[in-house]
JSON list of C-alpha atoms in Angstrom, two decimals:
[
{"chain": "A", "resi": 101, "resn": "MET", "atom": "CA", "xyz": [0.00, 0.00, 0.00]},
{"chain": "A", "resi": 102, "resn": "ALA", "atom": "CA", "xyz": [1.43, 3.36, -1.04]},
{"chain": "A", "resi": 103, "resn": "ALA", "atom": "CA", "xyz": [1.83, 6.12, 1.52]},
{"chain": "A", "resi": 104, "resn": "GLN", "atom": "CA", "xyz": [-0.73, 8.85, 1.23]},
{"chain": "A", "resi": 105, "resn": "ILE", "atom": "CA", "xyz": [0.54, 12.33, 0.62]},
{"chain": "A", "resi": 106, "resn": "PRO", "atom": "CA", "xyz": [-1.32, 14.98, 2.61]},
{"chain": "A", "resi": 107, "resn": "PRO", "atom": "CA", "xyz": [-3.06, 17.69, 0.57]},
{"chain": "A", "resi": 108, "resn": "THR", "atom": "CA", "xyz": [-1.14, 20.87, 0.00]},
{"chain": "A", "resi": 109, "resn": "GLN", "atom": "CA", "xyz": [-2.17, 23.59, 2.38]},
{"chain": "A", "resi": 110, "resn": "ILE", "atom": "CA", "xyz": [-1.86, 27.23, 1.44]},
{"chain": "A", "resi": 111, "resn": "TRP", "atom": "CA", "xyz": [-0.75, 29.32, 4.39]},
{"chain": "A", "resi": 112, "resn": "PRO", "atom": "CA", "xyz": [-1.90, 32.91, 4.59]},
{"chain": "A", "resi": 113, "resn": "THR", "atom": "CA", "xyz": [0.63, 35.71, 4.46]},
{"chain": "A", "resi": 114, "resn": "GLN", "atom": "CA", "xyz": [-1.90, 38.36, 5.44]},
{"chain": "A", "resi": 115, "resn": "ILE", "atom": "CA", "xyz": [-5.03, 38.52, 7.59]},
{"chain": "A", "resi": 116, "resn": "TRP", "atom": "CA", "xyz": [-7.63, 41.19, 6.88]},
{"chain": "A", "resi": 117, "resn": "TYR", "atom": "CA", "xyz": [-10.13, 42.14, 9.56]},
{"chain": "A", "resi": 118, "resn": "VAL", "atom": "CA", "xyz": [-13.23, 44.14, 8.58]},
{"chain": "A", "resi": 119, "resn": "GLU", "atom": "CA", "xyz": [-15.52, 45.35, 11.37]},
{"chain": "A", "resi": 120, "resn": "LEU", "atom": "CA", "xyz": [-18.99, 46.84, 11.05]},
{"chain": "A", "resi": 121, "resn": "ARG", "atom": "CA", "xyz": [-21.48, 47.98, 13.69]},
{"chain": "A", "resi": 122, "resn": "GLY", "atom": "CA", "xyz": [-25.22, 48.45, 13.43]},
{"chain": "A", "resi": 123, "resn": "PRO", "atom": "CA", "xyz": [-28.47, 46.50, 13.38]},
{"chain": "A", "resi": 124, "resn": "ASP", "atom": "CA", "xyz": [-27.79, 45.27, 9.83]},
{"chain": "A", "resi": 125, "resn": "ALA", "atom": "CA", "xyz": [-24.01, 44.72, 10.22]},
{"chain": "A", "resi": 126, "resn": "LEU", "atom": "CA", "xyz": [-24.19, 40.92, 10.03]},
{"chain": "A", "resi": 127, "resn": "THR", "atom": "CA", "xyz": [-26.28, 40.99, 6.85]},
{"chain": "A", "resi": 128, "resn": "ARG", "atom": "CA", "xyz": [-24.17, 43.65, 5.14]},
{"chain": "A", "resi": 129, "resn": "LEU", "atom": "CA", "xyz": [-20.85, 41.98, 5.95]},
{"chain": "A", "resi": 130, "resn": "GLY", "atom": "CA", "xyz": [-22.28, 38.59, 4.95]},
{"chain": "A", "resi": 131, "resn": "GLU", "atom": "CA", "xyz": [-23.17, 39.94, 1.51]},
{"chain": "A", "resi": 132, "resn": "TRP", "atom": "CA", "xyz": [-19.74, 41.58, 1.19]},
{"chain": "A", "resi": 133, "resn": "LEU", "atom": "CA", "xyz": [-18.03, 38.32, 2.25]},
{"chain": "A", "resi": 134, "resn": "GLU", "atom": "CA", "xyz": [-19.55, 36.49, -0.74]},
{"chain": "A", "resi": 135, "resn": "ARG", "atom": "CA", "xyz": [-17.39, 38.60, -3.10]},
{"chain": "A", "resi": 136, "resn": "LEU", "atom": "CA", "xyz": [-14.05, 37.58, -1.57]},
{"chain": "A", "resi": 137, "resn": "PRO", "atom": "CA", "xyz": [-13.56, 34.03, -2.92]},
{"chain": "A", "resi": 138, "resn": "ALA", "atom": "CA", "xyz": [-13.34, 35.35, -6.50]},
{"chain": "A", "resi": 139, "resn": "LEU", "atom": "CA", "xyz": [-10.37, 37.60, -5.65]},
{"chain": "A", "resi": 140, "resn": "PRO", "atom": "CA", "xyz": [-6.75, 36.56, -6.28]},
{"chain": "A", "resi": 141, "resn": "GLY", "atom": "CA", "xyz": [-4.89, 35.23, -3.26]},
{"chain": "A", "resi": 142, "resn": "PHE", "atom": "CA", "xyz": [-8.00, 34.47, -1.20]},
{"chain": "A", "resi": 143, "resn": "VAL", "atom": "CA", "xyz": [-7.49, 31.50, 1.16]},
{"chain": "A", "resi": 144, "resn": "GLY", "atom": "CA", "xyz": [-10.61, 31.62, 3.36]},
{"chain": "A", "resi": 145, "resn": "ALA", "atom": "CA", "xyz": [-12.70, 33.76, 5.70]},
{"chain": "A", "resi": 146, "resn": "GLU", "atom": "CA", "xyz": [-15.16, 33.70, 8.58]},
{"chain": "A", "resi": 147, "resn": "LEU", "atom": "CA", "xyz": [-18.05, 35.99, 9.45]},
{"chain": "A", "resi": 148, "resn": "LEU", "atom": "CA", "xyz": [-18.07, 36.45, 13.22]},
{"chain": "A", "resi": 149, "resn": "SER", "atom": "CA", "xyz": [-20.56, 37.81, 15.74]},
{"chain": "A", "resi": 150, "resn": "SER", "atom": "CA", "xyz": [-20.61, 38.04, 19.52]},
{"chain": "A", "resi": 151, "resn": "PRO", "atom": "CA", "xyz": [-23.61, 37.62, 21.85]},
{"chain": "A", "resi": 152, "resn": "ALA", "atom": "CA", "xyz": [-21.95, 40.21, 24.10]},
{"chain": "A", "resi": 153, "resn": "GLN", "atom": "CA", "xyz": [-22.00, 42.77, 21.27]},
{"chain": "A", "resi": 154, "resn": "PRO", "atom": "CA", "xyz": [-25.07, 41.97, 19.14]},
{"chain": "A", "resi": 155, "resn": "GLU", "atom": "CA", "xyz": [-24.66, 44.87, 16.70]},
{"chain": "A", "resi": 156, "resn": "LEU", "atom": "CA", "xyz": [-21.00, 44.08, 15.93]},
{"chain": "A", "resi": 157, "resn": "ALA", "atom": "CA", "xyz": [-19.95, 41.88, 13.00]},
{"chain": "A", "resi": 158, "resn": "LEU", "atom": "CA", "xyz": [-16.42, 40.99, 11.92]},
{"chain": "A", "resi": 159, "resn": "VAL", "atom": "CA", "xyz": [-14.94, 39.30, 8.87]},
{"chain": "A", "resi": 160, "resn": "ALA", "atom": "CA", "xyz": [-11.54, 37.66, 9.34]},
{"chain": "A", "resi": 161, "resn": "SER", "atom": "CA", "xyz": [-10.12, 36.76, 5.93]},
{"chain": "A", "resi": 162, "resn": "ARG", "atom": "CA", "xyz": [-6.85, 35.06, 5.04]},
{"chain": "A", "resi": 163, "resn": "TRP", "atom": "CA", "xyz": [-4.76, 35.84, 1.97]},
{"chain": "A", "resi": 164, "resn": "ALA", "atom": "CA", "xyz": [-1.82, 34.07, 0.31]},
{"chain": "A", "resi": 165, "resn": "ALA", "atom": "CA", "xyz": [-0.76, 37.34, -1.33]},
{"chain": "A", "resi": 166, "resn": "GLU", "atom": "CA", "xyz": [-1.30, 41.06, -0.87]},
{"chain": "A", "resi": 167, "resn": "VAL", "atom": "CA", "xyz": [-4.90, 41.87, -0.03]},
{"chain": "A", "resi": 168, "resn": "PRO", "atom": "CA", "xyz": [-6.51, 43.24, -3.21]},
{"chain": "A", "resi": 169, "resn": "ASP", "atom": "CA", "xyz": [-7.56, 46.86, -3.25]},
{"chain": "A", "resi": 170, "resn": "VAL", "atom": "CA", "xyz": [-11.31, 46.36, -2.85]},
{"chain": "A", "resi": 171, "resn": "GLY", "atom": "CA", "xyz": [-13.70, 48.54, -0.95]},
{"chain": "A", "resi": 172, "resn": "VAL", "atom": "CA", "xyz": [-15.37, 47.71, 2.33]},
{"chain": "A", "resi": 173, "resn": "PRO", "atom": "CA", "xyz": [-18.99, 48.48, 3.23]},
{"chain": "A", "resi": 174, "resn": "ASN", "atom": "CA", "xyz": [-19.71, 52.10, 4.19]},
{"chain": "A", "resi": 175, "resn": "GLY", "atom": "CA", "xyz": [-18.97, 52.68, 7.85]},
{"chain": "A", "resi": 176, "resn": "ALA", "atom": "CA", "xyz": [-16.69, 49.64, 8.20]},
{"chain": "A", "resi": 177, "resn": "LYS", "atom": "CA", "xyz": [-13.27, 49.79, 9.85]},
{"chain": "A", "resi": 178, "resn": "HIS", "atom": "CA", "xyz": [-10.54, 47.50, 8.59]},
{"chain": "A", "resi": 179, "resn": "TRP", "atom": "CA", "xyz": [-6.99, 46.44, 9.30]},
{"chain": "A", "resi": 180, "resn": "ILE", "atom": "CA", "xyz": [-4.48, 44.27, 7.42]},
{"chain": "A", "resi": 181, "resn": "PHE", "atom": "CA", "xyz": [-1.93, 42.27, 9.39]},
{"chain": "A", "resi": 182, "resn": "ARG", "atom": "CA", "xyz": [1.10, 40.39, 8.05]},
{"chain": "A", "resi": 183, "resn": "VAL", "atom": "CA", "xyz": [1.50, 36.86, 9.35]},
{"chain": "A", "resi": 184, "resn": "GLU", "atom": "CA", "xyz": [4.88, 36.89, 11.06]},
{"chain": "A", "resi": 185, "resn": "ARG", "atom": "CA", "xyz": [4.71, 33.45, 12.64]},
{"chain": "A", "resi": 186, "resn": "SER", "atom": "CA", "xyz": [2.33, 30.53, 12.61]},
{"chain": "A", "resi": 187, "resn": "VAL", "atom": "CA", "xyz": [2.18, 27.25, 14.56]}
]
């Protein structure tokens, strides 16, 4: 029996956080999130919410290259971080 080779995993080089507040934040960021997979370098993303802050939504996306220059929803704050170390 031949040894199985694990699938190749693409590690992100950048993480992009996009935060939005308001009663429709989760819906608006969810719609925006659907655009990301078509962009070059996209690895994956999550749409996050917190019961402690019900009007706050956050997208955490991972990129294997520079984050493309795309807009964020009106009123959103965003930050790009370089991955310096991963375990």
